[in-house]
Amino acid sequence: MKPRILIVHTFYQQKGGEDKAFDRTIEVLESLGFGVETLKFDNYDMDPLSNFDRFRVTVWNAQAAARVEAVCRSANIAAVHFHNTFPLASPAVYAGARRAGAKVLQWIHNYRLLCPNGAFFRDGHVCESCLNKTFGWPGIVHACYRGSRAATTAVATMQFVHRVRGTYRNDVDRYLVYTDFVRDKLAEGGIPAERIRVVPNLAHPDPGAGPGGGGYGLFVGRLAFDKGILLLLEALKLTAFRPFKIVGGGPYADQVRAFAASHDGIEFIENASDESVREAMGAAEFLVLPSLWYEGGGPLTAVEALARGTPMVVPRLGNLPYYAPEGTIGVHFKPADPASLAAAMESMMADMEKRGRMRHNARMRYVSTFTLEAQKQVLQDIMGELL
């Protein structure tokens, strides 16, 4: 009988990709034959706390650590997979697992260990001012977390305490990241490189290769500044390439709606079903991912594009070139440069034969790296190392 595994996650007040990753980890580990227990925290529980207590639990939540320890002991847990611990659970939960004799694995979905806002992104551009600082005072100066110096101070203090205590060096046996870029960035920030493992993201179930031939370019995602939606609109003004579909919702929905209404060949699709998104992606000539930040490591849209065999136009920035290597699956452009993005889209459309090769390469990259079976094999190897 295989060892029992505990999976711990602190849910944000707004649901996101980390919640899906939590569910996928359960599925993958159960499919490998492990007995799986779960423990959930919810950040809504922060609402009734005083400012002092919010600060306290963000830095060190002894009660959360005790809960983890108790579950580990009662269920005979051999290893704990942590997804999000911020802010309610706090890094104290690692100590709870270790007191019970369990191995500790931390999935990395953002850069919270190294950056107060978790994104290395400030004032519309990439920022690494806190990367190698024991105490992230630049983040406090710029109020990087939620626009609040007080809230940012709590995050920076949490990071400082656990760097000085050695939590990140000593209490985590393996950090699980989605790309080489995130692995290298964590190592640059002081996380022991020998403890970091790349576990490729996955699209499951497999949606199958798409037919292409739709004749249009596509954006799918949240209509937010950091996702580059305004950059994309500027680029579309500079190219005659049409048609182009924008699928999503978010803070800039009104601007996108107005842009589509005033520009021929631009279609804005809100509230699209998952199935209609898959169909649009499978028929698109290419997908544009114009992000202005590094991305947290595993933008699921990129993995889904690979599964559908859809080439991508991406910036030379962060994680995105990992998913769409230049010339084989993607065309790259200069980050935050609308003219470069416009030229990249035109380059993609100029050669139908090249796009055909890219479609094949994208699908083959998905099959070899981003399937459920591929992730299962990597996790099996990692658990074998530890247990």
Coordinates of C-alpha atoms in Angstrom, one line a residue:
M1 CA 0.0 0.0 0.0
K2 CA 1.4 3.4 -1.0
P3 CA 1.9 6.2 1.6
R4 CA -0.8 8.7 2.4
I5 CA -0.6 12.2 1.1
L6 CA -2.1 15.4 2.5
I7 CA -2.9 18.3 0.0
V8 CA -3.3 21.7 1.6
H9 CA -4.7 24.8 0.0
T10 CA -5.8 28.3 1.1
F11 CA -8.5 29.5 -1.1
Y12 CA -8.5 33.2 -2.2
Q13 CA -11.6 35.3 -2.0
Q14 CA -11.7 35.2 -5.8
K15 CA -11.4 31.8 -7.4
G16 CA -8.5 31.3 -9.8
G17 CA -6.1 28.9 -11.4
E18 CA -4.5 27.7 -8.1
D19 CA -7.9 26.3 -7.1
K20 CA -7.9 24.2 -10.3
A21 CA -4.3 23.1 -9.6
F22 CA -5.4 21.9 -6.2
D23 CA -8.1 19.8 -7.7
R24 CA -5.7 18.4 -10.4
T25 CA -3.1 17.4 -7.8
I26 CA -5.8 15.3 -6.0
E27 CA -6.6 13.6 -9.3
V28 CA -3.0 12.9 -10.2
L29 CA -1.9 11.6 -6.9
E30 CA -5.0 9.4 -6.5
S31 CA -4.4 8.0 -10.0
L32 CA -0.8 7.1 -8.8
G33 CA -2.4 5.0 -6.1
F34 CA -1.6 7.3 -3.1
G35 CA -4.2 7.7 -0.4
V36 CA -5.1 11.4 -0.4
E37 CA -6.4 13.6 2.4
T38 CA -7.2 17.3 1.9
L39 CA -7.1 20.3 4.3
K40 CA -8.6 23.6 3.2
F41 CA -8.3 27.1 4.6
D42 CA -10.4 30.0 3.3
N43 CA -9.2 33.6 3.3
Y44 CA -12.7 34.8 4.0
D45 CA -11.9 33.9 7.6
M46 CA -9.5 36.9 7.6
D47 CA -12.4 39.3 7.4
P48 CA -13.5 39.4 11.0
L49 CA -9.9 39.6 12.3
S50 CA -8.4 42.8 13.7
N51 CA -5.6 44.4 11.8
F52 CA -3.1 43.1 14.4
D53 CA -4.4 39.5 14.1
R54 CA -4.3 39.7 10.3
F55 CA -0.7 40.7 10.6
R56 CA 0.0 37.9 13.1
V57 CA -1.5 35.1 11.2
T58 CA 0.1 36.3 7.9
V59 CA 3.5 36.0 9.5
W60 CA 3.0 32.9 11.7
N61 CA -0.3 31.2 12.2
A62 CA 0.3 28.7 15.0
Q63 CA -3.3 27.4 14.9
A64 CA -3.0 26.5 11.2
A65 CA 0.3 24.7 11.9
A66 CA -1.3 22.8 14.7
R67 CA -4.2 21.7 12.3
V68 CA -1.7 20.4 9.7
E69 CA 0.2 18.6 12.4
A70 CA -2.9 17.0 13.8
V71 CA -4.1 15.8 10.4
C72 CA -0.7 14.4 9.6
R73 CA -0.5 12.4 12.8
S74 CA -4.1 11.1 12.8
A75 CA -4.0 10.1 9.1
N76 CA -0.4 8.8 9.1
I77 CA 0.6 11.3 6.4
A78 CA 4.0 10.7 4.7
A79 CA 4.1 13.9 2.6
V80 CA 2.2 17.1 2.4
H81 CA 1.6 19.0 -0.9
F82 CA 1.0 22.7 -0.2
H83 CA -0.5 25.0 -2.9
N84 CA -1.4 28.4 -1.6
T85 CA -0.5 29.2 2.1
F86 CA -1.1 33.0 1.8
P87 CA -2.1 34.8 3.9
L88 CA -4.2 32.8 6.3
A89 CA -2.3 29.6 6.7
S90 CA 1.2 31.2 6.6
P91 CA 4.5 29.4 6.1
A92 CA 4.1 28.1 9.7
V93 CA 2.2 25.2 8.3
Y94 CA 5.5 23.7 7.0
A95 CA 6.7 23.4 10.6
G96 CA 3.4 21.6 11.5
A97 CA 4.0 19.0 8.8
R98 CA 7.6 18.5 9.8
R99 CA 6.8 18.0 13.5
A100 CA 4.6 15.1 12.4
G101 CA 7.5 13.6 10.4
A102 CA 6.0 14.4 7.0
K103 CA 7.9 15.5 3.9
V104 CA 7.0 19.0 2.6
L105 CA 6.4 19.9 -1.0
Q106 CA 5.4 23.4 -2.1
W107 CA 3.8 24.1 -5.5
I108 CA 4.8 27.5 -6.9
H109 CA 2.1 29.5 -8.7
N110 CA 3.5 33.0 -8.3
Y111 CA 6.6 34.8 -6.9
R112 CA 5.3 35.4 -3.4
L113 CA 8.4 34.0 -1.8
L114 CA 10.5 36.7 -3.4
C115 CA 8.1 39.7 -4.2
P116 CA 5.5 41.3 -2.0
N117 CA 2.9 41.4 -4.7
G118 CA 3.9 38.0 -6.0
A119 CA 4.2 39.1 -9.6
F120 CA 7.5 41.1 -10.1
F121 CA 5.3 43.7 -11.7
R122 CA 4.9 47.3 -10.7
D123 CA 3.6 50.5 -12.3
G124 CA 3.1 48.8 -15.7
H125 CA 6.5 47.1 -16.0
V126 CA 8.6 44.2 -14.6
C127 CA 10.2 45.0 -11.3
E128 CA 12.7 42.9 -9.3
S129 CA 13.6 45.4 -6.7
C130 CA 12.9 43.0 -3.8
L131 CA 14.4 39.9 -5.4
N132 CA 17.6 39.7 -3.5
K133 CA 16.7 41.7 -0.4
T134 CA 16.3 40.1 3.0
F135 CA 13.6 42.7 3.8
G136 CA 11.5 43.9 0.9
W137 CA 11.5 47.6 1.8
P138 CA 11.1 48.8 -1.9
G139 CA 7.7 47.0 -2.0
I140 CA 6.6 48.9 1.1
V141 CA 7.7 52.2 -0.4
H142 CA 5.7 51.5 -3.5
A143 CA 2.7 49.9 -1.6
C144 CA 3.0 47.0 -4.0
Y145 CA 0.5 44.7 -2.2
R146 CA -3.1 46.0 -2.7
G147 CA -1.8 49.6 -2.9
S148 CA -1.4 49.6 0.9
R149 CA 1.9 50.2 2.7
A150 CA 0.4 48.6 5.8
A151 CA -0.6 45.4 4.0
T152 CA 2.7 45.3 2.1
T153 CA 4.5 45.6 5.4
A154 CA 2.8 42.5 6.6
V155 CA 3.8 40.6 3.5
A156 CA 7.4 41.9 3.6
T157 CA 7.6 41.0 7.3
M158 CA 6.4 37.5 6.6
Q159 CA 9.1 37.1 4.0
F160 CA 11.8 38.5 6.3
V161 CA 10.9 36.3 9.2
H162 CA 11.0 33.1 7.2
R163 CA 14.2 34.0 5.3
V164 CA 16.0 34.8 8.6
R165 CA 14.5 31.7 10.3
G166 CA 15.5 29.5 7.4
T167 CA 12.0 28.3 6.6
Y168 CA 12.4 28.4 2.9
R169 CA 15.9 26.7 3.0
N170 CA 15.1 24.1 5.6
D171 CA 11.4 23.3 6.0
V172 CA 10.5 22.5 2.4
D173 CA 11.9 19.4 0.8
R174 CA 10.8 20.1 -2.8
Y175 CA 9.6 23.2 -4.6
L176 CA 7.4 22.2 -7.6
V177 CA 7.5 24.7 -10.5
Y178 CA 6.0 24.7 -14.0
T179 CA 8.9 26.0 -16.0
D180 CA 12.7 26.3 -16.1
F181 CA 12.3 30.1 -15.9
V182 CA 10.6 29.9 -12.5
R183 CA 13.2 27.4 -11.3
D184 CA 16.0 29.8 -12.2
K185 CA 14.2 32.8 -10.7
L186 CA 13.7 31.0 -7.4
A187 CA 17.3 29.9 -7.3
E188 CA 18.4 33.5 -8.1
G189 CA 16.3 34.6 -5.1
G190 CA 18.0 32.2 -2.7
I191 CA 15.9 29.0 -2.8
P192 CA 18.2 26.0 -2.9
A193 CA 18.4 24.9 -6.5
E194 CA 18.7 21.2 -5.6
R195 CA 15.3 21.3 -4.0
I196 CA 13.4 22.7 -7.1
R197 CA 11.8 20.3 -9.6
V198 CA 10.0 21.2 -12.8
V199 CA 6.6 19.6 -13.1
P200 CA 5.0 20.7 -16.5
N201 CA 1.5 21.9 -16.4
L202 CA -1.2 19.9 -18.1
A203 CA -4.4 20.3 -20.1
H204 CA -6.8 17.5 -19.1
P205 CA -8.8 15.9 -20.5
D206 CA -7.1 16.2 -23.9
P207 CA -9.3 18.4 -26.1
G208 CA -7.6 16.9 -29.3
A209 CA -5.9 18.7 -32.1
G210 CA -7.9 21.5 -33.8
P211 CA -8.4 21.9 -37.5
G212 CA -7.1 25.4 -37.9
G213 CA -8.1 27.2 -41.0
G214 CA -10.4 29.7 -39.3
G215 CA -8.5 32.6 -40.8
Y216 CA -8.5 34.7 -37.6
G217 CA -6.1 35.5 -34.8
L218 CA -7.3 35.0 -31.2
F219 CA -6.8 36.3 -27.7
V220 CA -8.3 34.4 -24.8
G221 CA -7.9 35.5 -21.2
R222 CA -8.7 38.1 -18.5
L223 CA -9.0 41.6 -19.9
A224 CA -6.6 43.1 -17.5
F225 CA -3.6 45.5 -17.9
D226 CA -1.0 43.0 -16.9
K227 CA -2.3 40.5 -19.4
G228 CA -1.5 43.1 -22.1
I229 CA -5.0 43.7 -23.5
L230 CA -4.3 47.4 -24.1
L231 CA -1.1 46.5 -25.8
L232 CA -3.0 44.2 -28.1
L233 CA -5.5 46.9 -29.0
E234 CA -2.7 49.3 -29.9
A235 CA -1.1 46.6 -32.0
L236 CA -4.3 45.9 -33.8
K237 CA -4.5 49.6 -34.8
L238 CA -1.1 49.1 -36.5
T239 CA -1.9 46.1 -38.7
A240 CA -4.5 45.5 -41.4
F241 CA -4.7 41.8 -40.4
R242 CA -8.3 40.8 -39.8
P243 CA -10.3 39.1 -38.5
F244 CA -9.4 38.9 -34.9
K245 CA -11.4 37.6 -32.0
I246 CA -11.0 38.7 -28.3
V247 CA -12.6 36.3 -25.8
G248 CA -12.8 37.1 -22.1
G249 CA -13.9 39.4 -19.4
G250 CA -12.4 41.7 -16.8
P251 CA -11.6 45.3 -15.9
Y252 CA -11.1 46.4 -19.5
A253 CA -14.2 44.8 -21.0
D254 CA -15.8 48.2 -21.8
Q255 CA -12.7 49.4 -23.7
V256 CA -12.6 46.2 -25.7
R257 CA -16.3 46.4 -26.4
A258 CA -15.9 50.0 -27.7
F259 CA -12.8 49.1 -29.7
A260 CA -14.6 46.1 -31.4
A261 CA -17.6 48.3 -32.2
S262 CA -15.4 50.9 -33.9
H263 CA -13.0 48.7 -35.8
D264 CA -14.1 46.3 -38.6
G265 CA -13.1 42.7 -38.3
I266 CA -12.7 42.7 -34.5
E267 CA -15.1 40.5 -32.6
F268 CA -15.5 40.6 -28.9
I269 CA -16.9 37.5 -27.2
E270 CA -18.0 37.7 -23.6
N271 CA -19.2 34.9 -21.3
A272 CA -18.0 32.2 -23.7
S273 CA -18.5 28.6 -22.6
D274 CA -15.4 26.3 -22.2
E275 CA -16.5 24.4 -25.2
S276 CA -16.8 27.5 -27.4
V277 CA -13.4 28.6 -26.3
R278 CA -11.9 25.2 -27.2
E279 CA -13.6 25.4 -30.6
A280 CA -12.3 29.0 -31.2
M281 CA -8.8 28.0 -30.2
G282 CA -8.8 24.9 -32.4
A283 CA -9.8 26.8 -35.5
A284 CA -7.6 30.0 -34.9
E285 CA -4.6 30.5 -37.0
F286 CA -2.7 31.7 -33.9
L287 CA -3.2 32.7 -30.3
V288 CA -1.7 35.9 -29.0
L289 CA -0.5 36.1 -25.4
P290 CA 0.6 39.7 -25.0
S291 CA 1.4 39.6 -21.2
L292 CA 3.4 42.4 -19.7
W293 CA 4.6 40.3 -16.7
Y294 CA 6.5 37.0 -16.3
E295 CA 3.3 35.0 -15.7
G296 CA 3.3 32.7 -12.7
G297 CA 4.7 29.8 -14.5
G298 CA 1.8 27.9 -16.0
P299 CA -0.6 29.9 -18.0
L300 CA -3.2 27.3 -18.8
T301 CA -4.2 29.0 -22.0
A302 CA -0.8 28.3 -23.5
V303 CA -1.0 24.6 -22.6
E304 CA -4.5 24.4 -24.1
A305 CA -3.2 26.0 -27.3
L306 CA -0.5 23.4 -27.5
A307 CA -3.1 20.7 -27.0
R308 CA -5.2 22.1 -29.9
G309 CA -2.1 22.5 -32.0
T310 CA -2.4 26.3 -32.2
P311 CA 0.7 28.4 -32.8
M312 CA 1.3 31.4 -30.6
V313 CA 2.6 34.9 -30.7
V314 CA 4.3 35.7 -27.4
P315 CA 6.7 38.3 -25.9
R316 CA 10.4 37.5 -25.2
L317 CA 9.5 37.6 -21.5
G318 CA 9.3 35.3 -18.6
N319 CA 7.6 31.9 -19.0
L320 CA 5.9 32.4 -22.4
P321 CA 8.9 31.5 -24.7
Y322 CA 9.0 28.1 -22.8
Y323 CA 5.6 27.2 -24.2
A324 CA 6.1 28.6 -27.7
P325 CA 9.8 28.4 -28.8
E326 CA 10.7 30.9 -31.5
G327 CA 10.3 29.5 -35.1
T328 CA 9.0 26.1 -34.1
I329 CA 5.7 26.8 -32.3
G330 CA 5.7 30.6 -31.9
V331 CA 6.7 34.0 -33.2
H332 CA 8.2 36.3 -30.5
F333 CA 8.0 40.1 -30.2
K334 CA 9.6 42.7 -28.1
P335 CA 7.8 43.0 -24.7
A336 CA 5.4 45.9 -24.4
D337 CA 6.0 47.1 -28.0
P338 CA 2.8 47.3 -30.0
A339 CA 4.7 47.8 -33.3
S340 CA 6.7 44.6 -32.7
L341 CA 3.5 42.7 -31.8
A342 CA 1.8 43.9 -35.0
A343 CA 4.8 42.8 -37.0
A344 CA 4.8 39.4 -35.3
M345 CA 1.2 38.8 -36.1
E346 CA 1.8 39.7 -39.7
S347 CA 4.8 37.4 -39.8
M348 CA 2.7 34.6 -38.5
M349 CA 0.1 35.0 -41.2
A350 CA 2.5 35.5 -44.0
D351 CA 3.5 31.8 -44.3
M352 CA 0.8 29.2 -44.3
E353 CA 3.3 26.3 -44.7
K354 CA 5.2 27.5 -41.6
R355 CA 1.9 27.7 -39.6
G356 CA 1.2 24.1 -40.6
R357 CA 4.5 22.9 -39.3
M358 CA 3.9 24.9 -36.1
R359 CA 0.6 23.3 -35.6
H360 CA 2.2 19.8 -35.8
N361 CA 5.0 20.9 -33.5
A362 CA 2.6 22.4 -30.9
R363 CA 0.5 19.2 -30.8
M364 CA 3.6 17.0 -30.5
R365 CA 5.0 19.2 -27.6
Y366 CA 1.7 18.8 -25.8
V367 CA 1.6 15.0 -26.2
S368 CA 5.2 14.6 -25.0
T369 CA 5.1 17.0 -22.1
F370 CA 1.8 18.4 -20.9
T371 CA -0.6 15.4 -20.6
L372 CA -1.9 13.8 -17.5
E373 CA 0.4 10.8 -18.1
A374 CA 3.4 13.1 -18.4
Q375 CA 2.7 14.9 -15.2
K376 CA 2.0 11.6 -13.4
Q377 CA 5.5 10.2 -14.4
V378 CA 7.3 13.3 -13.1
L379 CA 5.4 13.3 -9.8
Q380 CA 5.9 9.6 -9.4
D381 CA 9.7 10.2 -9.8
I382 CA 9.6 13.1 -7.3
M383 CA 7.7 11.1 -4.7
G384 CA 10.0 8.2 -5.2
E385 CA 13.0 10.5 -4.3
L386 CA 11.3 11.6 -1.1
L387 CA 9.6 8.4 0.1

